[in-house]
């Protein structure tokens, strides 16, 4: 009998309180609870974090840079969205 | 500290210890009810302010004097909407839905910054709002980047990064008027005259009169007091007004050599109370506009839900 592969989970760690969870890698597990325990064993052996998130990789919907030009393009022609676009005299430039 | 929480609860002790040690409180942590209520009130008020704040500026999009100013104004208002979303999402980590927050706003149970109850009468107001209102908001928000509730602090970091553009475009815009024709300069001065005092009111009552300050400071939700933040805003804004050649409408404003700060006059606290309690120039208009926009958008939300349930039904079939 062909062994069925366990589902893939993505692992996110909060390295300390106040910071966002960051993606650190992935692992295979039977269910979310098991994934959490594996994540602890694999990614948190040296106090790398205070909180773990696991999420089934299949549940992630992701965009790709190459997908649709129009998805990202409009950002390139709006320099006025940046604070540096506004040239102020040096007397008041510290705002 | 009086609250419904049991002072001997070991979870409360652990919570207080975290706060005392300058740790951030995160969504899965146990928190006392009173903390939940306080942080929710502050975040929902902040979120509503961002969204209601789109109205005075939205009023001028179609009448911006140049295409460049129009694009800038649109981008700024889009940011404010985004800031509202960051804050609503952060507030939702407390287990309160966005629908409940919007309902509380519509029923008058949740507040928003009272400054947005003042009308934007001329184009110069767009400059004054960016310079003064966003300037005051930044002073407050920079301080809140260190607030004790993690999701709130992170939303503030994101928002502060974007706010700098708001203040600079406002100053650039009002500078163009202040350095323009006599009429333009008068328009800039008139905007400063009308927005100065409401901007100072944005920091809230004096520390001695602030109902929620003590508890918020204890929990480090607020890191600096209303009066400290207001003073910082005055000190940074006075030279900016001077550079424009505009006069701040306060006869008591003067540099105090001894304290190294500006002394300034007393805020009209009766006006502050009137506006907070619903009797500002635009309170009813702001709220009814929000209710209408929400109702007008209902068919879009309904259509999206209907489409999604059809799509799911097709997948099952």
Coordinates of C-alpha atoms in Angstrom, one line a residue:
Chain A
X1 CA 0.0 0.0 0.0
X2 CA 1.3 3.4 -1.0
X3 CA 1.9 5.5 2.1
X4 CA -0.2 8.7 2.0
X5 CA 1.8 11.8 2.6
X6 CA 0.9 13.9 5.6
X7 CA -0.4 17.4 4.8
X8 CA 2.0 20.3 4.7
X9 CA 1.8 23.1 7.3
X10 CA 3.5 26.5 7.3
X11 CA 5.0 27.6 10.6
X12 CA 5.1 31.2 11.9
X13 CA 7.0 32.3 15.0
X14 CA 6.6 35.4 17.2
X15 CA 10.2 35.9 18.5
X16 CA 9.0 38.2 21.3
X17 CA 5.9 39.9 22.5
X18 CA 5.1 43.0 20.5
X19 CA 6.5 41.6 17.2
X20 CA 4.6 40.1 14.3
X21 CA 4.7 36.4 13.7
X22 CA 7.2 35.6 11.0
X23 CA 7.3 32.7 8.6
X24 CA 10.1 30.3 9.5
X25 CA 9.5 27.2 7.4
X26 CA 7.1 24.3 7.0
X27 CA 6.6 20.7 8.1
X28 CA 4.3 17.7 7.6
X29 CA 1.8 16.7 10.3
X30 CA -1.4 14.8 10.7
X31 CA -3.4 17.7 12.1
X32 CA -2.9 21.3 13.5
X33 CA -2.3 20.1 17.0
X34 CA 0.4 17.8 15.9
X35 CA 1.9 20.4 13.7
X36 CA 2.1 22.7 16.6
X37 CA 4.1 20.1 18.6
X38 CA 6.4 19.4 15.7
X39 CA 6.9 23.1 15.1
X40 CA 8.0 23.4 18.8
X41 CA 10.4 20.5 18.3
X42 CA 11.8 21.7 15.0
X43 CA 11.8 25.5 15.1
X44 CA 11.9 26.3 18.8
X45 CA 14.6 24.3 20.4
X46 CA 16.5 27.4 21.5
X47 CA 13.9 29.8 22.7
X48 CA 13.4 31.3 19.3
X49 CA 9.9 32.3 20.0
X50 CA 7.1 32.9 22.5
X51 CA 4.2 31.9 20.2
X52 CA 3.7 29.7 17.2
X53 CA 1.1 29.8 14.4
X54 CA 0.6 26.8 12.1
X55 CA -1.6 26.9 9.0
X56 CA -2.2 24.3 6.3
X57 CA -0.2 25.3 3.3
X58 CA -3.2 24.5 1.1
X59 CA -5.2 27.2 2.9
X60 CA -2.9 29.9 1.8
X61 CA -3.9 31.9 -1.2
X62 CA -0.9 33.7 -2.6
X63 CA -0.2 36.3 -5.2
X64 CA 2.8 36.0 -7.6
X65 CA 4.9 38.9 -8.7
X66 CA 4.6 37.6 -12.3
X67 CA 0.9 37.0 -12.2
X68 CA -0.8 40.1 -13.4
X69 CA 1.2 43.3 -14.2
X70 CA -1.8 45.5 -13.4
X71 CA -2.0 44.0 -9.8
X72 CA 1.2 45.9 -8.9
X73 CA 1.8 48.4 -11.7
X74 CA -0.2 51.3 -10.3
X75 CA 2.2 51.6 -7.4
X76 CA 5.0 52.8 -9.7
X77 CA 3.5 56.0 -10.9
X78 CA 2.3 57.5 -7.6
X79 CA 5.4 59.2 -6.2
X80 CA 3.2 61.6 -4.3
X81 CA 2.3 58.8 -1.9
X82 CA 5.8 59.1 -0.4
X83 CA 6.8 61.7 2.2
X84 CA 10.0 62.4 0.3
X85 CA 8.0 63.7 -2.7
X86 CA 7.3 66.9 -0.7
X87 CA 10.3 69.2 -0.8
X88 CA 10.1 71.6 2.2
X89 CA 12.5 74.3 3.1
X90 CA 15.2 73.1 5.6
X91 CA 13.8 75.3 8.4
X92 CA 10.6 73.1 8.6
X93 CA 11.9 69.9 7.0
X94 CA 11.8 67.9 10.2
X95 CA 8.1 67.0 10.0
Chain B
X1 CA -8.2 50.2 40.7
X2 CA -11.9 49.3 40.9
X3 CA -13.1 46.7 38.4
X4 CA -15.1 43.5 38.2
X5 CA -12.0 41.4 38.1
X6 CA -10.8 39.6 41.2
X7 CA -7.6 41.2 42.4
X8 CA -6.3 37.9 43.7
X9 CA -6.8 36.1 40.5
X10 CA -3.4 34.7 39.5
X11 CA -4.1 35.5 35.9
X12 CA -4.6 39.1 36.8
X13 CA -1.3 39.1 38.7
X14 CA 0.4 37.6 35.6
X15 CA -1.2 40.3 33.4
X16 CA -0.2 43.1 35.7
X17 CA 3.4 41.8 35.9
X18 CA 3.6 41.7 32.1
X19 CA 2.5 45.3 31.8
X20 CA 4.8 46.4 34.6
X21 CA 7.7 44.6 32.8
X22 CA 6.9 46.6 29.6
X23 CA 5.8 43.4 27.8
X24 CA 3.2 43.7 25.1
X25 CA -0.2 42.1 25.7
X26 CA -1.1 39.8 22.8
X27 CA -4.5 38.5 21.6
X28 CA -4.4 35.0 23.1
X29 CA -3.3 36.3 26.6
X30 CA -5.8 36.4 29.4
X31 CA -6.8 40.0 30.0
X32 CA -9.1 41.6 32.6
X33 CA -12.5 42.8 31.4
X34 CA -11.7 46.4 32.2
X35 CA -8.6 46.3 30.1
X36 CA -10.6 44.8 27.2
X37 CA -13.2 47.5 27.5
X38 CA -10.7 50.3 27.7
X39 CA -8.5 49.2 24.8
X40 CA -11.6 48.4 22.7
X41 CA -13.0 51.9 23.4
X42 CA -9.7 53.5 22.4
X43 CA -9.2 51.5 19.3
X44 CA -12.7 51.7 18.0
X45 CA -12.7 55.4 18.5
X46 CA -9.4 55.7 16.7
X47 CA -10.7 53.5 13.8
X48 CA -14.0 55.5 13.5
X49 CA -11.9 58.7 13.5
X50 CA -9.9 57.6 10.5
X51 CA -13.1 56.7 8.6
X52 CA -15.2 59.8 9.6
X53 CA -12.1 61.9 8.9
X54 CA -12.4 61.1 5.2
X55 CA -15.5 63.3 5.0
X56 CA -14.2 66.8 5.4
X57 CA -11.5 66.1 2.8
X58 CA -13.8 64.1 0.5
X59 CA -15.8 67.3 0.3
X60 CA -12.9 68.9 -1.7
X61 CA -11.9 66.2 -4.2
X62 CA -13.9 67.5 -7.1
X63 CA -12.8 71.1 -6.4
X64 CA -9.0 70.6 -6.0
X65 CA -7.3 73.5 -7.8
X66 CA -4.9 71.3 -9.8
X67 CA -4.8 67.7 -11.0
X68 CA -1.7 67.1 -8.8
X69 CA -3.5 68.3 -5.7
X70 CA -6.5 66.2 -6.6
X71 CA -4.3 63.0 -6.9
X72 CA -2.6 63.8 -3.6
X73 CA -5.9 64.3 -1.8
X74 CA -7.3 61.1 -3.2
X75 CA -4.2 59.2 -2.1
X76 CA -4.4 60.7 1.3
X77 CA -8.1 59.9 1.8
X78 CA -7.4 56.3 0.5
X79 CA -4.8 56.1 3.2
X80 CA -7.2 57.2 5.9
X81 CA -9.6 54.5 4.9
X82 CA -6.8 52.0 5.0
X83 CA -5.8 53.2 8.5
X84 CA -9.4 52.6 9.6
X85 CA -9.1 49.0 8.3
X86 CA -5.8 48.4 10.1
X87 CA -7.4 49.6 13.4
X88 CA -10.7 47.7 13.0
X89 CA -8.8 44.5 12.3
X90 CA -6.6 45.1 15.3
X91 CA -9.7 45.8 17.5
X92 CA -11.3 42.6 16.2
X93 CA -8.6 40.6 17.9
X94 CA -10.4 41.4 21.1
X95 CA -13.4 39.3 19.9
X96 CA -15.6 42.2 18.9
X97 CA -16.8 42.1 15.3
X98 CA -16.5 45.1 12.9
X99 CA -20.3 45.0 12.5
X100 CA -20.8 45.6 16.2
X101 CA -18.3 48.5 16.2
X102 CA -20.0 50.1 13.2
X103 CA -23.4 49.6 14.9
X104 CA -22.1 51.2 18.1
X105 CA -21.0 54.2 16.0
X106 CA -24.3 54.5 14.3
X107 CA -26.2 54.3 17.6
X108 CA -24.0 57.1 19.0
X109 CA -22.5 54.7 21.6
X110 CA -19.0 54.9 20.1
X111 CA -17.2 58.2 19.6
X112 CA -14.7 59.5 17.0
X113 CA -12.3 62.5 17.2
X114 CA -14.4 65.6 17.7
X115 CA -12.2 67.6 15.2
X116 CA -14.1 66.0 12.3
X117 CA -17.3 67.7 13.4
X118 CA -15.9 71.0 12.1
X119 CA -16.6 71.9 8.4
X120 CA -13.9 72.2 5.7
X121 CA -15.0 75.6 4.3
X122 CA -12.3 76.5 1.9
X123 CA -9.5 74.9 -0.1
X124 CA -7.0 76.2 2.5
X125 CA -8.6 73.8 5.0
X126 CA -7.1 70.9 3.1
X127 CA -3.6 72.3 3.8
X128 CA -4.5 73.1 7.4
X129 CA -6.0 69.7 8.1
X130 CA -2.8 67.9 6.8
X131 CA -0.5 70.3 8.6
X132 CA -2.4 70.6 11.9
X133 CA -4.8 67.8 12.3
X134 CA -2.5 65.1 10.9
X135 CA 0.4 66.8 12.7
X136 CA -1.5 66.5 16.0
X137 CA -2.5 62.9 15.2
X138 CA 1.2 62.0 14.5
X139 CA 2.3 63.3 17.9
X140 CA -0.3 61.1 19.5
X141 CA 0.4 58.1 17.3
X142 CA 4.1 58.2 17.6
X143 CA 3.6 57.8 21.3
X144 CA 1.1 55.0 20.8
X145 CA 3.6 52.9 18.8
X146 CA 4.7 51.8 22.3
X147 CA 1.2 51.1 23.6
X148 CA 0.9 47.9 25.6
X149 CA -1.6 46.1 23.4
X150 CA 0.5 44.4 20.6
X151 CA -1.9 44.6 17.7
X152 CA -2.6 48.2 18.4
X153 CA 1.1 49.1 18.6
X154 CA 1.8 47.3 15.3
X155 CA -1.1 49.1 13.6
X156 CA 0.4 52.4 14.9
X157 CA 3.8 51.6 13.4
X158 CA 2.2 51.0 10.0
X159 CA 0.1 54.1 10.2
X160 CA 2.9 56.4 11.4
X161 CA 5.0 55.4 8.3
X162 CA 2.2 56.6 6.1
X163 CA 1.2 59.7 8.1
X164 CA 4.4 61.7 7.3
X165 CA 3.2 62.1 3.7
X166 CA -0.1 63.5 5.0
X167 CA 1.5 66.2 7.1
X168 CA 4.1 67.2 4.5
X169 CA 1.6 67.5 1.7
X170 CA -0.6 69.6 4.0
X171 CA 2.2 72.0 4.8
X172 CA 3.3 72.2 1.2
X173 CA -0.2 73.0 0.2
X174 CA -0.8 75.7 2.8
X175 CA 2.7 77.1 2.1
X176 CA 1.7 77.6 -1.5
X177 CA -1.2 79.8 -0.3
X178 CA 0.8 81.6 2.4
X179 CA 3.4 82.6 -0.3
X180 CA 0.7 83.4 -2.9
X181 CA -1.5 86.4 -3.5
X182 CA -3.0 88.5 -0.7
X183 CA -6.3 86.7 -1.0
X184 CA -4.6 83.3 -0.8
X185 CA -2.6 84.3 2.3
X186 CA -5.8 85.5 3.9
X187 CA -7.4 82.2 3.1
X188 CA -4.5 80.3 4.7
X189 CA -4.7 82.6 7.8
X190 CA -8.4 82.0 8.1
X191 CA -7.9 78.2 8.0
X192 CA -5.3 78.4 10.7
X193 CA -7.7 80.6 12.8
X194 CA -10.4 78.0 12.5
X195 CA -8.4 74.8 12.9
X196 CA -5.9 75.8 15.6
X197 CA -8.0 75.4 18.7
X198 CA -9.9 72.3 17.6
X199 CA -6.4 70.8 16.9
X200 CA -5.3 71.4 20.5
X201 CA -8.6 69.9 21.7
X202 CA -7.6 66.6 19.9
X203 CA -5.3 65.7 22.8
X204 CA -8.3 65.6 25.1
X205 CA -9.0 67.2 28.5
X206 CA -6.3 68.3 30.9
X207 CA -4.6 65.4 32.7
X208 CA -6.4 66.5 35.9
X209 CA -9.8 66.2 34.2
X210 CA -9.3 63.2 32.1
X211 CA -11.7 60.4 33.0
X212 CA -9.8 57.5 31.5
X213 CA -6.2 58.7 31.6
X214 CA -5.2 57.3 35.0
X215 CA -6.1 53.7 34.2
X216 CA -4.8 53.9 30.6
X217 CA -1.5 55.2 31.8
X218 CA -1.3 52.5 34.5
X219 CA -1.8 49.9 31.8
X220 CA 0.6 51.7 29.5
X221 CA -2.1 51.9 26.8
X222 CA -1.3 55.6 26.9
X223 CA 2.4 56.2 27.3
X224 CA 2.3 60.0 27.7
X225 CA -0.3 62.3 29.1
X226 CA -2.7 64.6 27.1
X227 CA -1.0 67.7 28.3
X228 CA 2.5 66.5 27.6
X229 CA 1.5 65.6 24.0
X230 CA -0.3 68.8 23.5
X231 CA 2.7 70.8 24.6
X232 CA 4.9 68.9 22.2
X233 CA 2.5 69.7 19.4
X234 CA 2.5 73.5 20.2
X235 CA 6.3 73.6 20.5
X236 CA 6.8 72.0 17.1
X237 CA 4.0 73.9 15.3
X238 CA 4.8 77.5 16.4
X239 CA 8.0 77.7 14.3
X240 CA 6.2 76.1 11.3
X241 CA 3.5 78.8 11.5
X242 CA 6.2 81.5 11.8
X243 CA 7.9 80.3 8.7
X244 CA 4.7 80.6 6.8
X245 CA 4.3 84.2 8.1
X246 CA 0.9 83.2 9.6
X247 CA -0.2 84.1 13.1
X248 CA -1.5 81.6 15.6
X249 CA -4.8 82.9 17.0
X250 CA -3.7 82.9 20.6
X251 CA -2.8 86.2 22.3
X252 CA -1.3 84.3 25.3
X253 CA 1.1 82.3 23.2
X254 CA 4.7 83.2 24.0
X255 CA 8.1 81.5 24.4
X256 CA 8.9 80.8 28.0
X257 CA 12.6 81.1 28.5
X258 CA 12.5 79.5 31.9
X259 CA 10.7 76.3 31.0
X260 CA 12.1 76.2 27.5
X261 CA 8.6 75.7 26.1
X262 CA 5.7 77.8 24.8
X263 CA 3.1 79.1 27.2
X264 CA -0.3 79.2 25.5
X265 CA -3.9 80.2 26.3
X266 CA -6.7 78.1 27.8
X267 CA -8.8 76.0 25.5
X268 CA -12.6 76.7 25.3
X269 CA -13.6 73.6 27.2
X270 CA -17.3 74.4 26.9
X271 CA -17.0 74.2 23.2
X272 CA -15.0 71.0 23.6
X273 CA -17.8 69.4 25.7
X274 CA -20.5 70.7 23.3
X275 CA -18.8 69.1 20.2
X276 CA -18.1 65.9 22.0
X277 CA -21.7 65.6 23.1
X278 CA -23.1 66.0 19.7
X279 CA -23.6 69.7 19.2
X280 CA -20.6 70.6 17.0
X281 CA -21.2 72.2 13.6
X282 CA -21.3 68.9 11.6
X283 CA -22.0 66.0 14.1
X284 CA -25.4 65.0 12.6
X285 CA -24.2 65.4 9.1
X286 CA -21.1 63.2 9.6
X287 CA -23.0 60.4 11.2
X288 CA -25.9 60.4 8.8
X289 CA -23.5 60.4 5.9
X290 CA -21.7 57.4 7.4
X291 CA -25.0 55.6 7.9
X292 CA -26.1 56.3 4.4
X293 CA -22.8 55.2 2.9
X294 CA -23.1 52.0 4.9
X295 CA -26.7 51.4 3.7
X296 CA -25.8 52.3 0.1
X297 CA -23.1 49.6 0.2
X298 CA -25.4 46.9 1.5
X299 CA -26.2 45.6 -2.0
X300 CA -22.5 45.1 -2.7
X301 CA -22.0 43.1 0.5
X302 CA -25.1 41.1 -0.2
X303 CA -24.1 40.4 -3.8
X304 CA -20.6 39.2 -2.7
X305 CA -22.1 36.8 -0.1
X306 CA -24.6 35.5 -2.6
X307 CA -21.9 34.9 -5.2
X308 CA -19.7 33.1 -2.6
X309 CA -22.5 30.8 -1.5
X310 CA -23.4 29.9 -5.1
X311 CA -19.7 29.2 -5.8
X312 CA -19.5 26.9 -2.8
X313 CA -22.7 25.1 -3.7
X314 CA -21.3 24.5 -7.2
X315 CA -18.1 23.1 -5.7
X316 CA -20.1 20.6 -3.6
X317 CA -22.3 19.6 -6.5

